[in-house]
Structure formats: C-alpha cells, structure tokens
Short mmCIF file of C-alpha atoms and ligand atoms in Angstrom, two decimals:
data_model
loop_
_atom_site.label_atom_id
_atom_site.label_comp_id
_atom_site.label_asym_id
_atom_site.label_seq_id
_atom_site.Cartn_x
_atom_site.Cartn_y
_atom_site.Cartn_z
CA MET A 1 29.15 -158.28 85.45
CA SER A 2 26.47 -155.78 84.42
CA THR A 3 25.90 -153.59 87.48
CA ILE A 4 25.33 -149.90 88.17
CA GLU A 5 26.30 -148.26 91.43
CA LEU A 6 25.75 -144.69 92.52
CA SER A 7 27.48 -143.58 95.67
CA ASN A 8 26.67 -140.22 97.28
CA VAL A 9 25.89 -138.69 93.91
CA THR A 10 25.03 -134.99 94.06
CA LYS A 11 24.40 -132.55 91.23
CA TYR A 12 24.17 -128.78 91.51
CA PHE A 13 22.87 -126.51 88.78
CA GLY A 14 24.09 -123.20 90.19
CA SER A 15 22.69 -123.18 93.73
CA LEU A 16 19.96 -125.75 92.95
CA ALA A 17 20.72 -129.24 94.25
CA ALA A 18 18.91 -131.25 91.57
CA VAL A 19 20.23 -134.57 92.94
CA ARG A 20 21.31 -135.02 96.56
CA ASP A 21 23.43 -137.80 98.07
CA VAL A 22 21.92 -140.51 95.94
CA ASP A 23 23.03 -144.07 96.74
CA LEU A 24 21.67 -146.74 94.45
CA SER A 25 22.84 -150.22 93.44
CA VAL A 26 21.36 -151.99 90.45
CA GLY A 27 22.34 -155.65 90.17
CA ALA A 28 22.90 -157.72 87.05
CA GLY A 29 19.56 -158.55 85.47
CA GLU A 30 17.77 -156.09 87.74
CA THR A 31 15.46 -153.30 86.56
CA VAL A 32 15.13 -150.26 88.81
CA CYS A 33 12.60 -147.54 87.98
CA LEU A 34 13.23 -143.97 89.14
CA LEU A 35 9.78 -142.59 89.88
CA GLY A 36 8.72 -139.24 91.24
CA PRO A 37 7.01 -135.94 90.44
CA SER A 38 8.23 -133.57 87.77
CA GLY A 39 11.52 -131.90 88.64
CA CYS A 40 12.52 -134.37 91.38
CA GLY A 41 15.83 -135.25 89.66
CA LYS A 42 15.07 -138.50 87.82
CA THR A 43 16.43 -137.50 84.42
CA THR A 44 19.45 -135.75 85.90
CA THR A 45 20.32 -138.96 87.79
CA LEU A 46 19.99 -141.00 84.59
CA ARG A 47 22.08 -138.50 82.61
CA ILE A 48 24.80 -138.71 85.26
CA VAL A 49 24.91 -142.49 84.84
CA ALA A 50 25.09 -142.06 81.08
CA GLY A 51 27.87 -139.46 81.32
CA LEU A 52 25.74 -136.77 79.66
CA GLU A 53 25.95 -134.77 82.89
CA ALA A 54 28.89 -134.64 85.32
CA ALA A 55 28.18 -135.28 89.00
CA SER A 56 29.19 -132.41 91.32
CA ASP A 57 30.09 -135.03 93.92
CA GLY A 58 29.99 -138.79 94.39
CA ASP A 59 30.88 -141.78 92.25
CA VAL A 60 29.32 -143.66 89.37
CA LEU A 61 30.42 -147.26 88.92
CA ILE A 62 29.36 -149.40 86.00
CA ALA A 63 30.35 -153.07 85.94
CA GLY A 64 32.47 -152.28 89.01
CA ARG A 65 34.53 -149.60 87.24
CA ARG A 66 34.53 -145.91 88.22
CA MET A 67 33.08 -143.97 85.29
CA ASN A 68 33.16 -140.35 86.47
CA ASP A 69 35.86 -139.28 84.02
CA LEU A 70 34.76 -141.36 81.04
CA SER A 71 32.73 -140.04 78.12
CA PRO A 72 29.27 -141.51 77.33
CA SER A 73 30.68 -143.66 74.51
CA GLU A 74 33.42 -145.05 76.74
CA ARG A 75 30.80 -146.21 79.27
CA ASP A 76 29.31 -148.73 76.85
CA ILE A 77 25.70 -148.04 77.74
CA ALA A 78 22.62 -148.45 75.57
CA MET A 79 20.01 -145.71 76.01
CA VAL A 80 16.44 -145.44 74.84
CA PHE A 81 15.00 -141.93 74.95
CA GLN A 82 11.49 -140.58 74.97
CA PHE A 83 12.20 -139.07 71.53
CA TYR A 84 13.59 -142.13 69.79
CA ALA A 85 14.84 -140.33 66.66
CA LEU A 86 15.09 -142.90 63.91
CA TYR A 87 16.96 -142.05 60.70
CA PRO A 88 14.10 -141.46 58.25
CA SER A 89 16.05 -142.41 55.13
CA LEU A 90 17.38 -145.68 56.57
CA THR A 91 15.32 -148.87 56.63
CA VAL A 92 14.28 -150.46 59.91
CA ALA A 93 17.11 -153.01 59.50
CA GLU A 94 19.66 -150.23 58.90
CA ASN A 95 18.36 -148.25 61.89
CA ILE A 96 18.72 -151.31 64.15
CA ALA A 97 22.18 -152.03 62.76
CA PHE A 98 23.37 -148.44 63.20
CA PRO A 99 25.25 -148.87 66.54
CA LEU A 100 27.11 -151.84 65.05
CA TYR A 101 28.76 -149.67 62.38
CA TYR A 102 30.92 -148.24 65.20
CA GLU A 103 32.04 -151.73 66.15
CA ARG A 104 34.27 -153.84 63.98
CA THR A 105 31.58 -156.40 63.17
CA SER A 106 31.55 -158.43 59.97
CA SER A 107 28.51 -157.90 57.77
CA ALA A 108 27.44 -161.52 58.39
CA ASP A 109 27.59 -161.00 62.16
CA ARG A 110 25.76 -157.68 61.83
CA GLU A 111 23.01 -159.31 59.81
CA ARG A 112 22.69 -162.14 62.36
CA ARG A 113 22.41 -159.72 65.29
CA VAL A 114 19.88 -157.47 63.55
CA LYS A 115 17.80 -160.53 62.67
CA GLN A 116 17.91 -161.71 66.29
CA ALA A 117 16.98 -158.28 67.72
CA ALA A 118 14.17 -157.97 65.16
CA GLU A 119 12.81 -161.39 66.09
CA THR A 120 12.93 -160.55 69.80
CA LEU A 121 10.88 -157.41 69.20
CA ASP A 122 8.59 -158.83 66.56
CA LEU A 123 9.91 -156.61 63.77
CA SER A 124 10.98 -159.22 61.21
CA ALA A 125 8.14 -158.35 58.85
CA VAL A 126 9.02 -154.64 58.63
CA LEU A 127 12.83 -154.80 58.34
CA ASN A 128 12.86 -153.37 54.81
CA ARG A 129 10.46 -150.52 55.48
CA LEU A 130 11.35 -146.91 56.25
CA PRO A 131 10.37 -145.36 59.64
CA GLY A 132 7.67 -143.35 57.85
CA GLU A 133 6.03 -146.60 56.81
CA ILE A 134 5.61 -148.20 60.27
CA SER A 135 3.39 -147.53 63.31
CA GLU A 136 4.36 -145.63 66.48
CA GLY A 137 4.54 -148.88 68.45
CA GLU A 138 6.84 -150.40 65.83
CA LYS A 139 9.03 -147.27 65.90
CA GLN A 140 9.38 -147.62 69.65
CA ARG A 141 10.30 -151.27 69.24
CA VAL A 142 12.94 -150.31 66.64
CA ALA A 143 14.47 -147.97 69.24
CA VAL A 144 14.62 -150.82 71.75
CA ALA A 145 15.99 -153.24 69.11
CA ARG A 146 18.70 -150.68 68.31
CA ALA A 147 19.64 -150.66 72.01
CA ILE A 148 19.76 -154.44 72.44
CA VAL A 149 21.56 -155.19 69.16
CA ARG A 150 24.87 -154.54 70.91
CA ASP A 151 25.96 -156.22 74.12
CA PRO A 152 26.26 -153.11 76.33
CA ASN A 153 27.21 -152.93 79.99
CA CYS A 154 23.73 -151.78 80.96
CA PHE A 155 20.53 -150.17 79.71
CA LEU A 156 19.06 -146.76 80.49
CA PHE A 157 15.52 -145.84 79.46
CA ASP A 158 14.19 -142.28 79.75
CA GLU A 159 10.36 -142.20 79.67
CA PRO A 160 10.43 -144.82 76.92
CA LEU A 161 6.67 -145.18 76.52
CA SER A 162 5.36 -141.70 77.19
CA ARG A 163 4.61 -140.98 73.53
CA LEU A 164 2.48 -144.07 73.03
CA ASP A 165 -1.26 -144.35 73.54
CA VAL A 166 -2.62 -146.22 76.57
CA GLU A 167 -3.26 -149.53 74.81
CA LEU A 168 0.14 -149.59 73.13
CA ARG A 169 1.85 -148.72 76.40
CA GLN A 170 0.29 -151.71 78.07
CA THR A 171 1.54 -154.06 75.34
CA MET A 172 4.99 -152.46 75.25
CA ARG A 173 5.43 -152.63 79.04
CA GLY A 174 5.08 -156.40 78.86
CA GLN A 175 7.32 -156.72 75.80
CA ILE A 176 10.13 -154.58 77.21
CA LYS A 177 9.94 -156.41 80.54
CA GLU A 178 10.24 -159.73 78.73
CA VAL A 179 13.23 -158.54 76.69
CA LEU A 180 14.99 -157.14 79.77
CA THR A 181 14.44 -160.37 81.69
CA SER A 182 16.06 -162.34 78.89
CA LEU A 183 19.11 -160.03 78.67
CA SER A 184 20.23 -160.09 82.34
CA LYS A 185 21.59 -156.52 82.31
CA ALA A 186 21.38 -153.82 84.96
CA THR A 187 18.68 -151.42 83.76
CA VAL A 188 17.44 -148.05 84.99
CA ILE A 189 14.13 -146.70 83.72
CA VAL A 190 12.98 -143.13 84.37
CA THR A 191 9.26 -142.69 84.44
CA HIS A 192 6.57 -140.55 86.04
CA ASP A 193 3.98 -143.23 85.33
CA GLN A 194 3.53 -145.37 88.44
CA LEU A 195 1.80 -148.15 86.54
CA GLU A 196 4.87 -148.39 84.32
CA ALA A 197 7.10 -148.59 87.40
CA LEU A 198 4.88 -151.07 89.24
CA THR A 199 4.73 -153.42 86.25
CA MET A 200 8.29 -153.15 84.89
CA ALA A 201 10.52 -152.69 87.92
CA ASP A 202 12.13 -155.25 90.19
CA ARG A 203 12.63 -152.31 92.55
CA ILE A 204 11.31 -148.76 92.50
CA ALA A 205 13.28 -145.75 93.74
CA ILE A 206 10.88 -142.96 94.72
CA MET A 207 12.48 -139.53 94.40
CA ARG A 208 11.50 -136.14 95.78
CA ASP A 209 13.47 -132.88 95.64
CA GLY A 210 16.63 -134.65 94.49
CA LEU A 211 16.51 -137.26 97.25
CA ILE A 212 15.64 -140.93 97.10
CA GLU A 213 12.87 -141.40 99.64
CA GLN A 214 12.51 -145.18 99.41
CA VAL A 215 13.88 -148.03 97.31
CA ALA A 216 11.98 -151.28 97.47
CA SER A 217 10.07 -153.83 95.43
CA PRO A 218 6.76 -152.63 93.95
CA HIS A 219 4.91 -154.77 96.49
CA ALA A 220 6.90 -153.43 99.47
CA ILE A 221 6.51 -149.81 98.37
CA PHE A 222 2.76 -150.28 98.09
CA ALA A 223 2.36 -152.31 101.28
CA ASN A 224 4.87 -150.49 103.49
CA PRO A 225 5.47 -146.91 102.32
CA CYS A 226 8.21 -145.39 104.46
CA ASN A 227 6.58 -141.97 104.81
CA VAL A 228 3.51 -139.87 104.02
CA PHE A 229 4.96 -138.69 100.69
CA VAL A 230 5.52 -142.21 99.34
CA ALA A 231 2.17 -143.36 100.73
CA GLY A 232 0.37 -140.58 98.87
CA PHE A 233 2.42 -140.95 95.71
CA ILE A 234 1.92 -144.69 95.10
CA GLY A 235 -1.54 -146.11 94.51
CA THR A 236 -4.57 -144.99 92.55
CA PRO A 237 -6.84 -143.58 93.78
CA GLN A 238 -4.52 -142.01 96.30
CA MET A 239 -4.32 -143.32 99.86
CA ASN A 240 -6.49 -141.32 102.31
CA LEU A 241 -4.08 -139.53 104.64
CA ILE A 242 -5.89 -138.05 107.61
CA GLU A 243 -4.30 -135.94 110.32
CA ALA A 244 -5.63 -136.93 113.71
CA SER A 245 -4.71 -137.01 117.35
CA TYR A 246 -3.95 -140.41 118.81
CA ALA A 247 -4.93 -141.66 122.24
CA GLU A 248 -5.05 -145.09 123.79
CA VAL A 249 -8.46 -145.66 125.33
CA ALA A 250 -8.13 -149.30 126.40
CA GLU A 251 -5.69 -152.16 126.21
CA GLY A 252 -4.95 -152.68 122.47
CA GLU A 253 -7.43 -150.01 121.42
CA ALA A 254 -6.75 -146.47 120.24
CA GLU A 255 -8.95 -143.54 119.42
CA LEU A 256 -8.16 -141.33 116.46
CA ALA A 257 -9.79 -137.92 116.63
CA PHE A 258 -10.16 -135.53 113.71
CA GLY A 259 -12.71 -132.74 113.45
CA ASP A 260 -15.79 -133.97 115.30
CA GLN A 261 -15.05 -137.62 114.47
CA ARG A 262 -13.85 -140.20 116.96
CA PHE A 263 -12.69 -143.44 115.38
CA ARG A 264 -11.61 -146.45 117.44
CA LEU A 265 -9.18 -149.01 116.15
CA ALA A 266 -7.44 -152.11 117.50
CA VAL A 267 -3.73 -151.32 117.57
CA ASN A 268 -0.60 -153.37 117.89
CA GLY A 269 2.50 -152.61 119.95
CA ALA A 270 4.19 -150.66 117.16
CA SER A 271 1.41 -148.13 116.64
CA ARG A 272 1.30 -147.67 120.40
CA ALA A 273 4.78 -146.18 119.96
CA LEU A 274 2.98 -143.03 118.74
CA ALA A 275 3.03 -140.21 121.24
CA LYS A 276 -0.31 -140.02 122.99
CA GLY A 277 -2.36 -136.94 122.30
CA LYS A 278 0.04 -135.81 119.57
CA THR A 279 -0.97 -135.17 116.02
CA MET A 280 -0.18 -137.98 113.63
CA THR A 281 -1.43 -139.13 110.26
CA PHE A 282 -3.23 -142.33 109.56
CA GLY A 283 -3.54 -143.69 106.06
CA VAL A 284 -6.15 -145.98 104.58
CA ARG A 285 -6.23 -146.97 100.91
CA PRO A 286 -9.62 -146.36 99.26
CA ARG A 287 -10.12 -150.10 98.66
CA ALA A 288 -9.43 -150.92 102.34
CA PHE A 289 -12.70 -149.35 103.51
CA THR A 290 -15.91 -151.33 103.69
CA LEU A 291 -19.40 -150.01 104.25
CA ALA A 292 -20.85 -150.92 107.66
CA GLY A 293 -24.58 -151.27 108.30
CA ALA A 294 -24.62 -148.81 111.20
CA ALA A 295 -22.44 -146.29 112.99
CA THR A 296 -20.30 -147.77 115.77
CA ALA A 297 -17.26 -146.59 117.70
CA HIS A 298 -15.20 -148.34 115.00
CA THR A 299 -16.64 -146.56 111.96
CA ILE A 300 -16.24 -143.14 110.38
CA SER A 301 -19.53 -141.56 109.28
CA GLY A 302 -19.83 -139.21 106.36
CA THR A 303 -22.02 -138.06 103.50
CA VAL A 304 -21.51 -139.25 99.93
CA GLU A 305 -20.82 -136.11 97.92
CA LEU A 306 -19.55 -137.32 94.58
CA ILE A 307 -19.67 -140.63 92.74
CA GLU A 308 -17.20 -141.61 90.02
CA PRO A 309 -17.91 -144.88 88.17
CA MET A 310 -14.62 -146.62 87.32
CA GLY A 311 -15.89 -149.67 85.43
CA ALA A 312 -15.91 -152.70 87.74
CA GLU A 313 -15.67 -150.41 90.78
CA THR A 314 -17.09 -147.10 91.94
CA LEU A 315 -15.21 -144.30 93.66
CA PHE A 316 -17.16 -142.45 96.34
CA HIS A 317 -16.06 -139.12 97.79
CA VAL A 318 -17.34 -139.13 101.35
CA ARG A 319 -17.35 -135.90 103.33
CA ALA A 320 -16.58 -136.51 107.03
CA GLY A 321 -16.53 -133.06 108.64
CA GLU A 322 -13.72 -131.17 106.92
CA ILE A 323 -12.20 -134.30 105.39
CA ASP A 324 -12.87 -135.78 101.93
CA ILE A 325 -12.44 -139.57 102.11
CA ARG A 326 -12.03 -141.61 98.93
CA VAL A 327 -13.68 -145.03 99.06
CA VAL A 328 -13.67 -147.63 96.28
CA VAL A 329 -16.40 -150.26 96.33
CA PRO A 330 -17.64 -152.88 93.83
CA ARG A 331 -19.94 -151.29 91.26
CA GLU A 332 -22.86 -153.44 92.49
CA ILE A 333 -23.07 -151.19 95.56
CA ARG A 334 -25.39 -148.40 94.59
CA ILE A 335 -25.68 -145.32 96.77
CA SER A 336 -26.93 -141.88 95.79
CA PRO A 337 -25.23 -138.60 96.62
CA GLY A 338 -26.43 -137.18 99.94
CA HIS A 339 -26.60 -140.58 101.69
CA VAL A 340 -24.80 -141.03 104.99
CA VAL A 341 -22.42 -144.01 105.04
CA HIS A 342 -20.40 -145.62 107.82
CA LEU A 343 -16.86 -146.64 106.90
CA ALA A 344 -15.09 -149.54 108.58
CA CYS A 345 -11.66 -150.95 107.92
CA ASP A 346 -9.47 -153.82 108.95
CA PRO A 347 -6.93 -152.42 111.47
CA GLY A 348 -4.20 -154.36 109.62
CA GLN A 349 -4.82 -152.12 106.60
CA VAL A 350 -4.24 -148.86 108.47
CA HIS A 351 -0.88 -147.13 108.07
CA PHE A 352 0.43 -144.90 110.86
CA PHE A 353 2.80 -141.98 110.37
CA ASP A 354 4.34 -139.94 113.17
CA ALA A 355 4.30 -136.14 113.45
CA GLU A 356 7.29 -135.95 111.07
CA GLY A 357 5.48 -138.08 108.49
CA LYS A 358 7.64 -141.19 109.02
CA ALA A 359 5.92 -144.56 109.00
CA VAL A 360 5.48 -146.23 112.37
CA GLN A 361 5.77 -149.93 111.50
P1 ATP B 401 10.59 -134.43 84.68
O1 ATP B 401 9.77 -135.60 85.10
O2 ATP B 401 9.79 -133.18 84.56
O3 ATP B 401 11.46 -134.71 83.50
P2 ATP B 401 12.80 -134.89 86.49
O4 ATP B 401 12.41 -135.56 87.75
O5 ATP B 401 13.42 -135.74 85.43
O6 ATP B 401 11.57 -134.09 85.92
P3 ATP B 401 15.15 -133.27 86.25
O7 ATP B 401 14.96 -133.03 84.78
O8 ATP B 401 16.23 -134.19 86.64
O9 ATP B 401 13.79 -133.73 86.92
O10 ATP B 401 15.37 -131.86 86.94
C1 ATP B 401 15.65 -131.72 88.34
C2 ATP B 401 15.79 -130.25 88.64
O11 ATP B 401 16.96 -129.73 88.02
C3 ATP B 401 14.63 -129.41 88.14
O12 ATP B 401 14.39 -128.40 89.09
C4 ATP B 401 15.15 -128.82 86.85
O13 ATP B 401 14.55 -127.58 86.57
C5 ATP B 401 16.65 -128.66 87.15
N1 ATP B 401 17.48 -128.81 85.94
C6 ATP B 401 17.55 -129.88 85.15
N2 ATP B 401 18.45 -129.68 84.16
C7 ATP B 401 18.96 -128.42 84.35
C8 ATP B 401 19.94 -127.63 83.67
N3 ATP B 401 20.59 -128.09 82.60
N4 ATP B 401 20.20 -126.40 84.17
C9 ATP B 401 19.58 -125.95 85.27
N5 ATP B 401 18.64 -126.63 85.96
C10 ATP B 401 18.33 -127.87 85.51
#
C-alpha cells in the first residue's frame, strides 16, 4: 500500500535543527501539503523522505518499510521539482519515457504507458516536439507525466508550480489534483503558496522553525487554527490578531480591552476558561466584521485610513487607537478615508488565544 510515515524525524545541519521531531502519516491516495515560511524545514523534510538527505534521528517508512538506509532509487519514489529539467534534445515522448529505460519494459509497453500518461496530462498533440517547442505549462505537464509514467510507491512535489504565471498555476492546480486523485498514491507537496495548499491538499501540515505546528484538513486549519502563528499564516487578508485583556462583565458576556477600546462580546464556556484580567489575543478574520450603524458596547470604533479595492470586495484599513484592523466588505459599500466606522462581529467568528498563543476552543 502506498503510504508515507515519518516518526520523530530530526535533521541537524551543524548546530541548526532544520527539522525537529516531525511525525507525519500520509495515507494511500492522500495528498499532504507542507506549508510554511521560508526556511521552516519543508524542503529538508521532503528530501529526507526522498533519501536525498539523511535524517539525524527518527524513521522514514514508505509502504510500511523502513527506508532510512536505502538510496533514493531504492525507495521507488517519483519526484517533481521546481526546476523540472527536461532533456532538450529528446522529444516530449522520449522525456516522458525516460524513467522507463531503467525498468525492463518492452517497447510496446513503454509506448502504451507514455501514451496513457500523455492523454492524462493532455499532451498527446505535442509528443513529437522538443521541449524548446512547447509552452511553460506544457513543460510542467511533461514533468508530471514523467513522474506518473511509472507506478512508484509515492509522489513528492517540491514547489511544482512556482515557475508558472498565475493563470497557468490555477489551471495546473486543478489538473494535478485530478491526476493525483485518480492514482491513489501517498503524495507530499512542498509549497509556500497557501492557495496551492488549500486547493490541492487533503491535509495541510503547517511548519515553523522545523516543527509541525498543525496538521489538519484545509477547512479545519482555516476554521480552527491551533495557535496564533497558524491563525495569522492561513487566510488572505490575514486574520486580525489583537492583544487585549479579558474580563467577564456579566453572565455569558466578556469585555475585551485594548488601548482605549472596550469591546463586549457574548462568550461561551470555553472562552471563559481564559484567565480574567490577563492578556490574551483575539482573532477576527477581515470578512467576519460587519459595519454597524452606530457605536454600541458591542462594536469597535475606528477611522478608515486606507482603502484597497480588491475587485468584488474592498479592503479597509481601520485605525482603532494603536491598532490597524483589516476589514473586507462588498465593493458596493463606499466609504471615504477619514470616516469613522463601527465594527461588529458574530461572536461565533471570534477566535481566542491564551497568553501563550494557544487556541482556546
Ligand atoms: P524555502 O521555502 O525557502 O525553500 P524551506 O522551508 O524549504 O525554505 P529548508 O530548505 O528545508 O526550508 O531549510 C530549513 C533550514 O535549514 C534553513 O535554515 C536552511 O538555511 C537550512 N539548510 C537547508 N539545507 C541546508 C544545508 N545543506 N546546509 C546547511 N543548512 C541548510
């Protein structure tokens, strides 16, 4: 069965722990995206799975077999890199067929498999052309076809779309997702593009400083980030994360105080677990705010400082004391800079984080 399992994987480069105690299981037919800021250890983790880098500690299992001491070729993995070097003097068909020359395949079988991979990736019309005679998108598809032409244990993709323009990326995301779904292999994709992760992954592993912070479905990561880092990392525009002090002022009602603002909110039992009077962080996504007609105890007031049209929506930067609050509203709402607005939000859309930055569910 095509599975990948990392158990307590750690990698040191000198004294730098690039990857720390990583546990990750990728099931057959599952796609997991490693997502995180530059230098967080995504590529190193992928290279350890591929056998291009040796783990300092921990185990790598592929299809249930311990791989630590096996070379990359012995692991039977197909990889697609950011720089998908195609052989310029070989035709598209010969480039796709290349991995099969290492296997004892008959030429009839080779031809059948190349034809099938080309059909899957819509390359049948360009099979006889050279890489110099096809588009960037087609080149990327040749790299993927070359990976799927074999029947490997699993797939690893390292920033596969980062060289393509925005439009092509969007098309390719869908195409690769479709191909992966049909192949039922364990797949790991490294990306720093959250849209890529949100659209292609069954689960996303968010990394920071060599650690996996959270592994969950795209929906769960977005809806229930486990800490302030993940909350701020996922979602565009970024979630508003506001440090405040928390106090209960009535049954089921809390007051969040920051700067000269006092903001009341209905709270449930879980958020009441926050220590009273202690600093905490509350998070509200920019689309979770609405504009209220007047200031009340349940609104935050601020002045519109900057307006960024985003097509169907508009992003307002609202200054509330020392805090810049991002608010996204439908473009029909027209407000000029300098206007005072009153922001309300559904209490169910507010995320609470304790003094250590951990989500209070
Ligand atoms: P990016 O998105 O920029 O590619 P990444 O999340 O993939 O980043 P890695 O390339 O895995 O991060 O690097 C993790 C850390 O390990 C970084 O601090 C990097 O500088 C360091 N590192 C990576 N490879 C080596 C190496 N061969 N020797 C020394 N340090 C390395």
